[in-house]
mmCIF file of C-alpha atoms and ligand atoms in Angstrom:
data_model
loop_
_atom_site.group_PDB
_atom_site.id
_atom_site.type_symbol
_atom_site.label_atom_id
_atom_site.label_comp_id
_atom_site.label_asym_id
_atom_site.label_seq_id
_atom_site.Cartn_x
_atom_site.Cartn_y
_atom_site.Cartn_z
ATOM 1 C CA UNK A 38 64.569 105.245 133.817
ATOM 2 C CA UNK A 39 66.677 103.607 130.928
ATOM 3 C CA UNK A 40 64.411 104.062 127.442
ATOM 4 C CA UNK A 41 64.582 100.909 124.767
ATOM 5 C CA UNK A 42 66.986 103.007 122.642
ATOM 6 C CA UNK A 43 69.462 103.589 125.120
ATOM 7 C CA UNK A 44 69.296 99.327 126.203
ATOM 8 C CA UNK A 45 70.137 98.972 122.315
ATOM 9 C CA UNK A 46 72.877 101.040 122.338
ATOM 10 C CA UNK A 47 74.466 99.479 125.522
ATOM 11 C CA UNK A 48 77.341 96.490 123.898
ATOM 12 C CA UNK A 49 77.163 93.712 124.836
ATOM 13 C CA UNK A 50 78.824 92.367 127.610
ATOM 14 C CA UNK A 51 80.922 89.234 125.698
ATOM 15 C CA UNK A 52 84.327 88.723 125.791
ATOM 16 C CA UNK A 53 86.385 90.619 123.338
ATOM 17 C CA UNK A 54 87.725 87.772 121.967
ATOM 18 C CA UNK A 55 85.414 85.511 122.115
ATOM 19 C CA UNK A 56 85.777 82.593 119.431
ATOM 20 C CA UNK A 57 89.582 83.915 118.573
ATOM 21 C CA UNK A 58 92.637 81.308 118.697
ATOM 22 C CA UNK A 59 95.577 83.202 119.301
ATOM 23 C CA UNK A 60 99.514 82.251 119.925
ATOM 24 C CA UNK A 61 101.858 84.230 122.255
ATOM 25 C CA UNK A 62 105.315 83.344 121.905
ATOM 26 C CA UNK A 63 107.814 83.338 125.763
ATOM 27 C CA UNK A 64 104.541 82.948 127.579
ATOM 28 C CA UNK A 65 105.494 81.041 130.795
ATOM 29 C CA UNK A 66 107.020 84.204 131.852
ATOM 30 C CA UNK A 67 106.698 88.561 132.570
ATOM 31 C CA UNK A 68 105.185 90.099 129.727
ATOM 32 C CA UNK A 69 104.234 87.179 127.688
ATOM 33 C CA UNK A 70 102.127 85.086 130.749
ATOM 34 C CA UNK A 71 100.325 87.807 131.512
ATOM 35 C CA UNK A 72 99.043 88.405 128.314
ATOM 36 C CA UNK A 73 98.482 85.044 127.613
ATOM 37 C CA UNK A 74 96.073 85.045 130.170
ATOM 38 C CA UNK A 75 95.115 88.363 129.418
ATOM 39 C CA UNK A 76 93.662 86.891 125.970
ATOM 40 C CA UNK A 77 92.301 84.093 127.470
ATOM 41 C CA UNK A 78 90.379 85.933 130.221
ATOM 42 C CA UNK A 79 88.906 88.161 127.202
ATOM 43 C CA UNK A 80 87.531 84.874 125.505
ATOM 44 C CA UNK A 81 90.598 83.422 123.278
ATOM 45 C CA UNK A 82 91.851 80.171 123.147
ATOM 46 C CA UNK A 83 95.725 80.412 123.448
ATOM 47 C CA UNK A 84 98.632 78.409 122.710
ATOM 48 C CA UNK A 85 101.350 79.271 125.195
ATOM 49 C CA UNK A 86 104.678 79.099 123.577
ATOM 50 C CA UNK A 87 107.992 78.339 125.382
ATOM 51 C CA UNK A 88 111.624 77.318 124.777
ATOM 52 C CA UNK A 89 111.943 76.213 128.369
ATOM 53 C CA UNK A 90 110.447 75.837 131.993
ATOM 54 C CA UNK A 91 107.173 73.354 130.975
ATOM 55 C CA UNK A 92 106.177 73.614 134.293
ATOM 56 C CA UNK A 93 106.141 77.361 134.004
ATOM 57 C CA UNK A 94 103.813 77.257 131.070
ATOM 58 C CA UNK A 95 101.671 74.173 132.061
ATOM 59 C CA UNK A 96 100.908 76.900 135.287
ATOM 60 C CA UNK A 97 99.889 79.685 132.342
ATOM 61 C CA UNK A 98 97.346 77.276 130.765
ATOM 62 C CA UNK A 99 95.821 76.065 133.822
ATOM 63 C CA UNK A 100 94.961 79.289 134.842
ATOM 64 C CA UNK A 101 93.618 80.005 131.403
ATOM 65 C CA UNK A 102 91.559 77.071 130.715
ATOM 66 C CA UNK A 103 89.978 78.108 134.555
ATOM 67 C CA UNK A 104 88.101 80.951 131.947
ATOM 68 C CA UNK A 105 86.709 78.267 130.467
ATOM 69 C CA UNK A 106 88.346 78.706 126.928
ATOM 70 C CA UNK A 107 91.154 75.919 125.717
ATOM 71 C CA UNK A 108 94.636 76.084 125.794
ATOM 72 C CA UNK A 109 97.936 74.126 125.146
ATOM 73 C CA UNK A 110 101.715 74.622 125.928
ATOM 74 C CA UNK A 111 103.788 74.096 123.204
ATOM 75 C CA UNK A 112 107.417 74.037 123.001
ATOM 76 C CA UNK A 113 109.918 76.059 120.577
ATOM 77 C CA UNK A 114 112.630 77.911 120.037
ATOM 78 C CA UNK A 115 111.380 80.657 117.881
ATOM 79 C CA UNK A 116 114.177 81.073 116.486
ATOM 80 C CA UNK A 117 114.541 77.346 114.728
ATOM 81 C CA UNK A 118 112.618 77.885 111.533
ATOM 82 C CA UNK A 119 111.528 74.409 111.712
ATOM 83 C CA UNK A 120 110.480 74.225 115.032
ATOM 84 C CA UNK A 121 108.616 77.432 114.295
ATOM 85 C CA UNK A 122 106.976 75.823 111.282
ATOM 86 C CA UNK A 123 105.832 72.989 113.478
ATOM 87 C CA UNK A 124 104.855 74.871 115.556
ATOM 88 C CA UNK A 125 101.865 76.584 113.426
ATOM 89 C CA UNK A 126 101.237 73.745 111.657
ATOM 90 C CA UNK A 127 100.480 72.280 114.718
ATOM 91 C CA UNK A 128 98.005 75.240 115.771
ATOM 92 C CA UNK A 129 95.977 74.803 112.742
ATOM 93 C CA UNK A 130 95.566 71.033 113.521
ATOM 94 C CA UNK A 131 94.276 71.592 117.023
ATOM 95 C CA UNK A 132 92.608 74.460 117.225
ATOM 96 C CA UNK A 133 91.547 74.771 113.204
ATOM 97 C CA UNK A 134 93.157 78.214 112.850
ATOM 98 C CA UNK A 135 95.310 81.597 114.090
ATOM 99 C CA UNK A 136 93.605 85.077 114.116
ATOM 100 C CA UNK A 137 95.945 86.595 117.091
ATOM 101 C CA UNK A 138 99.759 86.225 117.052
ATOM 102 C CA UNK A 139 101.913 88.137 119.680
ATOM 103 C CA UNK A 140 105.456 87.724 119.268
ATOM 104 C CA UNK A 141 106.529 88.266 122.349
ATOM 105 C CA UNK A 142 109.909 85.877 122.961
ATOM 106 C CA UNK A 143 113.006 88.339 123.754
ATOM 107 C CA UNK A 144 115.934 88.319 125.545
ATOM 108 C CA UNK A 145 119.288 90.097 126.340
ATOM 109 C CA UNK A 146 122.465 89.674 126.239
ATOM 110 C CA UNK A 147 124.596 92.531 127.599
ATOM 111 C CA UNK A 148 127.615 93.316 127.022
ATOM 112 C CA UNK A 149 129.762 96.814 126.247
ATOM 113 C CA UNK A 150 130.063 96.782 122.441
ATOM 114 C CA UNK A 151 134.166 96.131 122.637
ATOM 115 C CA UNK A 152 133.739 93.284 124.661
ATOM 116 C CA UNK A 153 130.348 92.033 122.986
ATOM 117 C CA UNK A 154 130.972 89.099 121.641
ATOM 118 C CA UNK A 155 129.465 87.681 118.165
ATOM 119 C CA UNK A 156 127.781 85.523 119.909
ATOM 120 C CA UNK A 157 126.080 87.570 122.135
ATOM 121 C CA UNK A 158 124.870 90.071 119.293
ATOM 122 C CA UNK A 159 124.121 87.201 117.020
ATOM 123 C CA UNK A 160 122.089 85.303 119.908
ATOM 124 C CA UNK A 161 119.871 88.657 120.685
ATOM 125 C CA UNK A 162 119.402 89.658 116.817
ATOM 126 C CA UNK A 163 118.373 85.490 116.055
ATOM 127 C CA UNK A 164 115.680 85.385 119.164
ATOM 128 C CA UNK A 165 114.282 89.113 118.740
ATOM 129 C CA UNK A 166 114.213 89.387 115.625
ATOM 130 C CA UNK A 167 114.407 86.422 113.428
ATOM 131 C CA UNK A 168 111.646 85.048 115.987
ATOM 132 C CA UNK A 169 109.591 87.669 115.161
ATOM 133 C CA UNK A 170 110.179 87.579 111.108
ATOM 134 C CA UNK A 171 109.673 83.275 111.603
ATOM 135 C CA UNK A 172 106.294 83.524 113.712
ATOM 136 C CA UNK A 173 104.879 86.362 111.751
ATOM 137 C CA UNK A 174 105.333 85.210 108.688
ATOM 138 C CA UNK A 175 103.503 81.634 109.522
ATOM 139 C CA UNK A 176 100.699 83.317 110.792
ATOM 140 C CA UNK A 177 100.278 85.893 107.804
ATOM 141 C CA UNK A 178 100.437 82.841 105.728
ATOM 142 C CA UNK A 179 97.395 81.389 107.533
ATOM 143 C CA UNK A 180 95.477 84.362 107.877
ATOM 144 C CA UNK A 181 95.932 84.954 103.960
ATOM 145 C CA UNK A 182 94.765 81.464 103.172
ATOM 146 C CA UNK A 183 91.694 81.680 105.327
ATOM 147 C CA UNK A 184 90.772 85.181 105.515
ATOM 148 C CA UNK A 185 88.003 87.407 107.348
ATOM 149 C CA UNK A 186 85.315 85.784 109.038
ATOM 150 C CA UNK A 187 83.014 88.102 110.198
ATOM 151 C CA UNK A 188 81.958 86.842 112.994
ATOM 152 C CA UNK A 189 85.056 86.625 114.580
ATOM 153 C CA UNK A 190 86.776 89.526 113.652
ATOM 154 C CA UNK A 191 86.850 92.671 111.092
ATOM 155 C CA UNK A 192 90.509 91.662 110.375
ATOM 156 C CA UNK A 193 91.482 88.277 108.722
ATOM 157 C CA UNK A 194 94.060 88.161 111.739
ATOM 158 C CA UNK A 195 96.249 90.125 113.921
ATOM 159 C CA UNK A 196 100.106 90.812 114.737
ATOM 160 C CA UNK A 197 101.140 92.277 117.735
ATOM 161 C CA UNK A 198 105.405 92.828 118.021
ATOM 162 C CA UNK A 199 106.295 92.883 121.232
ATOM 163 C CA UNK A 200 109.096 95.856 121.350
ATOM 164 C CA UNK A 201 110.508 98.498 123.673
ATOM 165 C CA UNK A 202 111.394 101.563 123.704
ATOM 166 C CA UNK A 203 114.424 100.727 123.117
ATOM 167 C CA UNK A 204 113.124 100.729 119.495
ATOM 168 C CA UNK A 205 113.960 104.326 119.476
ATOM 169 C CA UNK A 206 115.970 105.133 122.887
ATOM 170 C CA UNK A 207 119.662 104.361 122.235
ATOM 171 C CA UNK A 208 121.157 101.959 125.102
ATOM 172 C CA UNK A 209 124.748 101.832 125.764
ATOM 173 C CA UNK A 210 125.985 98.408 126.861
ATOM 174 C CA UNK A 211 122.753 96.977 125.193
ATOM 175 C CA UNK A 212 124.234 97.746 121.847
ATOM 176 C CA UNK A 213 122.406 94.066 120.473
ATOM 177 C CA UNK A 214 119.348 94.756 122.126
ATOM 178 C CA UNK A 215 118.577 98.240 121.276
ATOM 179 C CA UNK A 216 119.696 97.518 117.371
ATOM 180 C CA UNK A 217 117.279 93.977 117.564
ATOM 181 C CA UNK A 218 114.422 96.319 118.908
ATOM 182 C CA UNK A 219 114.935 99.030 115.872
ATOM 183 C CA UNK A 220 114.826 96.046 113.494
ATOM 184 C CA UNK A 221 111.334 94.824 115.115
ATOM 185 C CA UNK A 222 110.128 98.714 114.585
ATOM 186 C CA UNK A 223 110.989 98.453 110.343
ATOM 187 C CA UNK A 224 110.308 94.710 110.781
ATOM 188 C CA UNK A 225 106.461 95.867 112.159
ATOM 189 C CA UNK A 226 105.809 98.661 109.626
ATOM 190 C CA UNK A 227 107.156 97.016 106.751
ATOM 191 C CA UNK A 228 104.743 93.692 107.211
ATOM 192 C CA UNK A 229 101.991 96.297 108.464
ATOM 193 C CA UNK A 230 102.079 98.530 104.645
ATOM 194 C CA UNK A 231 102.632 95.037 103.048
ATOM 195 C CA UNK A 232 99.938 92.817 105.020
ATOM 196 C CA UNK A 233 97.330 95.914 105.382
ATOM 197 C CA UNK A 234 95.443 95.106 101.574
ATOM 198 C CA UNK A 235 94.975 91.275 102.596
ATOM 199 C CA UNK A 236 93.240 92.894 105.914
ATOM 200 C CA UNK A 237 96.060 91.922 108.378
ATOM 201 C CA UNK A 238 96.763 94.053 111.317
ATOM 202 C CA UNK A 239 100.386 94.129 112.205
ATOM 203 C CA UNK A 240 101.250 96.766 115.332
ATOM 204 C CA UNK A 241 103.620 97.206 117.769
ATOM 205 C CA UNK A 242 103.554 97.322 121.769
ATOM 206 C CA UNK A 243 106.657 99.187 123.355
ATOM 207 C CA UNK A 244 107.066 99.080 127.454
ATOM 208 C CA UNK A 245 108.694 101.296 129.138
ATOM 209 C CA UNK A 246 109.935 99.415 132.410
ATOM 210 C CA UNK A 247 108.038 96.297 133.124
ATOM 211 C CA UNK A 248 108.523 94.668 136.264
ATOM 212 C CA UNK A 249 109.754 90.936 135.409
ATOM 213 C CA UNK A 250 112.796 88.472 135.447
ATOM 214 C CA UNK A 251 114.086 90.259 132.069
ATOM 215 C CA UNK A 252 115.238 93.595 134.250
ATOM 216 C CA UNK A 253 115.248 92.493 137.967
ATOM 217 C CA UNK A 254 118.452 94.357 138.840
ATOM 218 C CA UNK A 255 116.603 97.275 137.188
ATOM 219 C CA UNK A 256 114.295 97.141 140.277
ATOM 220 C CA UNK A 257 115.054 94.425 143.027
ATOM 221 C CA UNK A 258 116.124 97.196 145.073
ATOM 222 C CA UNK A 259 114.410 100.606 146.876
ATOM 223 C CA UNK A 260 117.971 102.065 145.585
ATOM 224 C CA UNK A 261 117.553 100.933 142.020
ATOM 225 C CA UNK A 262 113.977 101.302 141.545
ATOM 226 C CA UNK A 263 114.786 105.450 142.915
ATOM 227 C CA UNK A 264 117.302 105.337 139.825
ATOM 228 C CA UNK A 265 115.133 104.215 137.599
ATOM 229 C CA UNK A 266 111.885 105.888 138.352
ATOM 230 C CA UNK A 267 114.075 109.194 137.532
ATOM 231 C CA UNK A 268 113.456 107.920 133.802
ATOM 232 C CA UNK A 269 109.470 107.447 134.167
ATOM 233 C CA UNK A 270 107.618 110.566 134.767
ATOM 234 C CA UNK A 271 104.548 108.850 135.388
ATOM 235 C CA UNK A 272 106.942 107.312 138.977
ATOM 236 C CA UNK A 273 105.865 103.711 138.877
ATOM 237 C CA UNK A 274 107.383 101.029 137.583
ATOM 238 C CA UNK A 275 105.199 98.617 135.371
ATOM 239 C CA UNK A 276 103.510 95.394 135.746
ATOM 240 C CA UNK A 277 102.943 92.933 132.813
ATOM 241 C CA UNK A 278 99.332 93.085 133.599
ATOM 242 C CA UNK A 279 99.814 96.772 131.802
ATOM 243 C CA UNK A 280 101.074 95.540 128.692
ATOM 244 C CA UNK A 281 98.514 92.529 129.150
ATOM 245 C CA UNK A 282 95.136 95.052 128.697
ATOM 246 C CA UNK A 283 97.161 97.505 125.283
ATOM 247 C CA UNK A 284 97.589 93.307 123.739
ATOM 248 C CA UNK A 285 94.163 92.934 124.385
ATOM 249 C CA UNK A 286 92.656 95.902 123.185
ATOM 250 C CA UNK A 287 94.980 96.558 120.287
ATOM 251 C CA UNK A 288 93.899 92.735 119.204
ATOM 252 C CA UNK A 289 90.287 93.213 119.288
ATOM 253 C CA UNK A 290 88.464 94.950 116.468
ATOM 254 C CA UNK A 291 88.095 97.972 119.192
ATOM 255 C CA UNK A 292 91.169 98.648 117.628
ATOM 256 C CA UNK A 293 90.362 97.831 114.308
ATOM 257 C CA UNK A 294 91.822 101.019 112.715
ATOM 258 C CA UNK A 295 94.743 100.617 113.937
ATOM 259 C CA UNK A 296 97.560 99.128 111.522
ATOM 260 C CA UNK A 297 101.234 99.707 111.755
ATOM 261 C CA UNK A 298 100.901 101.772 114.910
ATOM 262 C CA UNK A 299 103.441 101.176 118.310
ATOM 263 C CA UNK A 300 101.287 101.819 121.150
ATOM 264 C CA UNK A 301 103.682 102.595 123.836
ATOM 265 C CA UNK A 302 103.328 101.610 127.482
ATOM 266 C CA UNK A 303 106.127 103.543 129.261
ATOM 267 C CA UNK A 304 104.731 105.841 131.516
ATOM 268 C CA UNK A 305 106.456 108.317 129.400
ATOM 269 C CA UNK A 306 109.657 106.805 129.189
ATOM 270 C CA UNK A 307 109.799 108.188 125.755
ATOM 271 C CA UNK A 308 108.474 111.734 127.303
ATOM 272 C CA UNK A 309 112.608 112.565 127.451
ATOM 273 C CA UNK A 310 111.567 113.091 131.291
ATOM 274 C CA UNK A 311 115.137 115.140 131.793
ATOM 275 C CA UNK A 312 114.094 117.853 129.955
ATOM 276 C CA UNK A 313 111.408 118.330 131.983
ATOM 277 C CA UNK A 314 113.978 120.297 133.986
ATOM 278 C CA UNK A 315 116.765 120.958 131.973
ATOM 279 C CA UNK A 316 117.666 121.676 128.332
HETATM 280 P P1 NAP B 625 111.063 87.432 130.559
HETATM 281 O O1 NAP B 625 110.222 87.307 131.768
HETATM 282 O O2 NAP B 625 112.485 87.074 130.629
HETATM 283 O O3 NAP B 625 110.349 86.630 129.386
HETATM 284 C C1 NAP B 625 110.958 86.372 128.153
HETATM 285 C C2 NAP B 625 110.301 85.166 127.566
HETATM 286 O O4 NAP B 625 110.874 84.871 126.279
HETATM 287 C C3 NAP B 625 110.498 83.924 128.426
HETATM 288 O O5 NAP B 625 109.289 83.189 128.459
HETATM 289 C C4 NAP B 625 111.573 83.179 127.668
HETATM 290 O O6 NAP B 625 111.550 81.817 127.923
HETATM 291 C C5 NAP B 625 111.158 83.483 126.255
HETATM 292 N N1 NAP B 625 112.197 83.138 125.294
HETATM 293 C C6 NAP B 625 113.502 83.484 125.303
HETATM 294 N N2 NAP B 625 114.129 82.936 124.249
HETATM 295 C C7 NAP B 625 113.199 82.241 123.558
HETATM 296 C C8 NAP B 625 113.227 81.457 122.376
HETATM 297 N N3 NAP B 625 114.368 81.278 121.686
HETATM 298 N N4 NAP B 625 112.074 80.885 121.939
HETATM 299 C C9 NAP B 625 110.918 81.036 122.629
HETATM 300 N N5 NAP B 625 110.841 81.760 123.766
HETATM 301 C C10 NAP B 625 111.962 82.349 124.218
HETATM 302 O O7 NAP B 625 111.040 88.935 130.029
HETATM 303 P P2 NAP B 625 109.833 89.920 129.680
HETATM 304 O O8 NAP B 625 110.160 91.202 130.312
HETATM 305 O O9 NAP B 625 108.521 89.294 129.952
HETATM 306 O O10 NAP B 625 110.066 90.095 128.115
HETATM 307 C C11 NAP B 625 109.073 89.825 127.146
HETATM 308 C C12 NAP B 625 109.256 90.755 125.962
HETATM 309 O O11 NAP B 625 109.040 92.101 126.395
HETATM 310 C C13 NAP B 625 110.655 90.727 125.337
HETATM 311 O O12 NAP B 625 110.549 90.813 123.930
HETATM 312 C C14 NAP B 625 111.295 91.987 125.889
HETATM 313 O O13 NAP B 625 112.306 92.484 125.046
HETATM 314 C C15 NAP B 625 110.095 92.909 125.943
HETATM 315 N N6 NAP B 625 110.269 94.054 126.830
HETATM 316 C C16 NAP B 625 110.328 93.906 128.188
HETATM 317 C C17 NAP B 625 110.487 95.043 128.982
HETATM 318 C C18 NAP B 625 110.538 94.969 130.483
HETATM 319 O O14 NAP B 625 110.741 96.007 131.123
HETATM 320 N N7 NAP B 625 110.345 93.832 131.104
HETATM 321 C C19 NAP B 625 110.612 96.303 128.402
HETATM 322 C C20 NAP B 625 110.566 96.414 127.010
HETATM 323 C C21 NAP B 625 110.388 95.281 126.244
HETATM 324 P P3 NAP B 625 112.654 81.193 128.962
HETATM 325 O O15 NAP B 625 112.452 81.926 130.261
HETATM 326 O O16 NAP B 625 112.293 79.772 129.004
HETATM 327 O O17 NAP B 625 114.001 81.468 128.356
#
């Protein structure tokens, strides 16, 4: 039999997020729809960022308003300071206020570095990580205006970077990618030390090898997925629903600890898997 002390100690079975507004930026796609609904399944109302596809998105906030929170597509290119501007101001006017941001939007470009053009590095470097500098710094400047409210969270708001581990694994023929992803890593720690006294959260999620449209050659076929499987010890490839439930958790105050920390999600990508039988 269950005594009265142990029903107190039981938590409560409420959404994680309940009452939170939060903004994920690329969500009508991979990584960034599935934690868009990720956050909206744990309580959140969500904005649902895109550049294109409205379709795409409008899908991503049906399926979240069917939790029975609100949400909104809205779209930018995140890396358009004014349309990233807008694009907060905008929040604040519908849904009163930001206490989640996940800057999510990436993209690559590849190219082997002699034939890379500038255009290709500066396209990569301008969406990765001038999208991320843009979005964070609007939210931190809401979450510094309003600050904590307790009963929503122990943090006056949250940033979550989306990386990879590609923030410290050099890729040849990714030479804008890899050096966008190191920039999100300083990018991350720097507004983490900076942010931390004004109680903002700023962290970092890393995947490994994610199963989406960013990498489908990576793993379209049984021959290709063998290949790169050699580079995962843990032998499975990803799904965005993985990097989905480390958002969540890392954006509720179950992580509230946590500040300036990359959680990686790589099945040990980073685990230097071919020294498990060499070296
Ligand atoms: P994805 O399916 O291609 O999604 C990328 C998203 O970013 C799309 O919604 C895309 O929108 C959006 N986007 C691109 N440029 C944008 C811009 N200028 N403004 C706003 N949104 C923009 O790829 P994903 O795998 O989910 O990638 C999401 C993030 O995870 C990226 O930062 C990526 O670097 C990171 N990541 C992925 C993996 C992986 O294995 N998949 C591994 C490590 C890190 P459109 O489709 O409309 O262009």
């Amino acid at each position: 039999m269950t005594s009265p002390v142990d029903e107190n100690r039981r938590p409560a079975a409420l959404p994680l997020l309940r009452g939170q507004k939060a903004l994920v930026t690329g969500a009508n796609s991979g990584i960034g729809k599935a934690t868009a609904i990720g956050l909206g399944r744990a309580g959140a109302d969500v904005v649902v960022n895109y550049v294109a596809g409205k379709e795409a998105a409008d899908e991503v906030v049906q399926e979240i308003e069917s939790f029975g929170v609100r949400a909104y597509a809205y779209e930018a290119d995140v890396s358009n300071e004014d349309q990233v501007v807008g694009m907060f101001a905008d929040m604040v006017e519908r849904f009163g206020t930001i206490d989640i941001l996940v800057a999510n939007a990436g993209l690559q470009r590849d190219a082997a570095s002699v034939d890379m053009t500038l255009a290709q590095w500066q396209k990569v470097l301008d969406v990765n990580l001038t999208g991320q500098f843009l979005c964070a710094r609007e939210a931190a400047k809401e979450f510094v205006r309003r600050g904590v409210v307790p009963e929503v969270s122990r943090a006056a708001g949250k940033i979550i970077c989306m990386s990879s581990v590609h923030q410290i694994i050099p890729w040849a023929g990714h030479a804008n990618y890899a050096a966008s992803k190191g920039g999100v890593l300083m990018l991350m720690q720097t507004l983490a030390q900076e942010l931390a006294p004004q109680g903002i959260r700023v962290n970092a999620v890393a995947p490994g090898a994610i199963r989406t449209p960013i990498n489908h050659d990576a793993w379209a076929t049984p021959e290709a997925e063998a290949e790169l499987l050699k580079l995962v010890p843990y032998r499975r490839v990803g799904d965005p629903e993985d990097i989905a439930d480390a958002v969540t958790t890392l954006a509720s105050d179950l992580m509230d600890y946590v500040v300036g920390a990359t959680i990686y999600v790589d099945g040990g990508m980073t685990l230097f898997p071919g020294f498990a039988t060499g070296g």
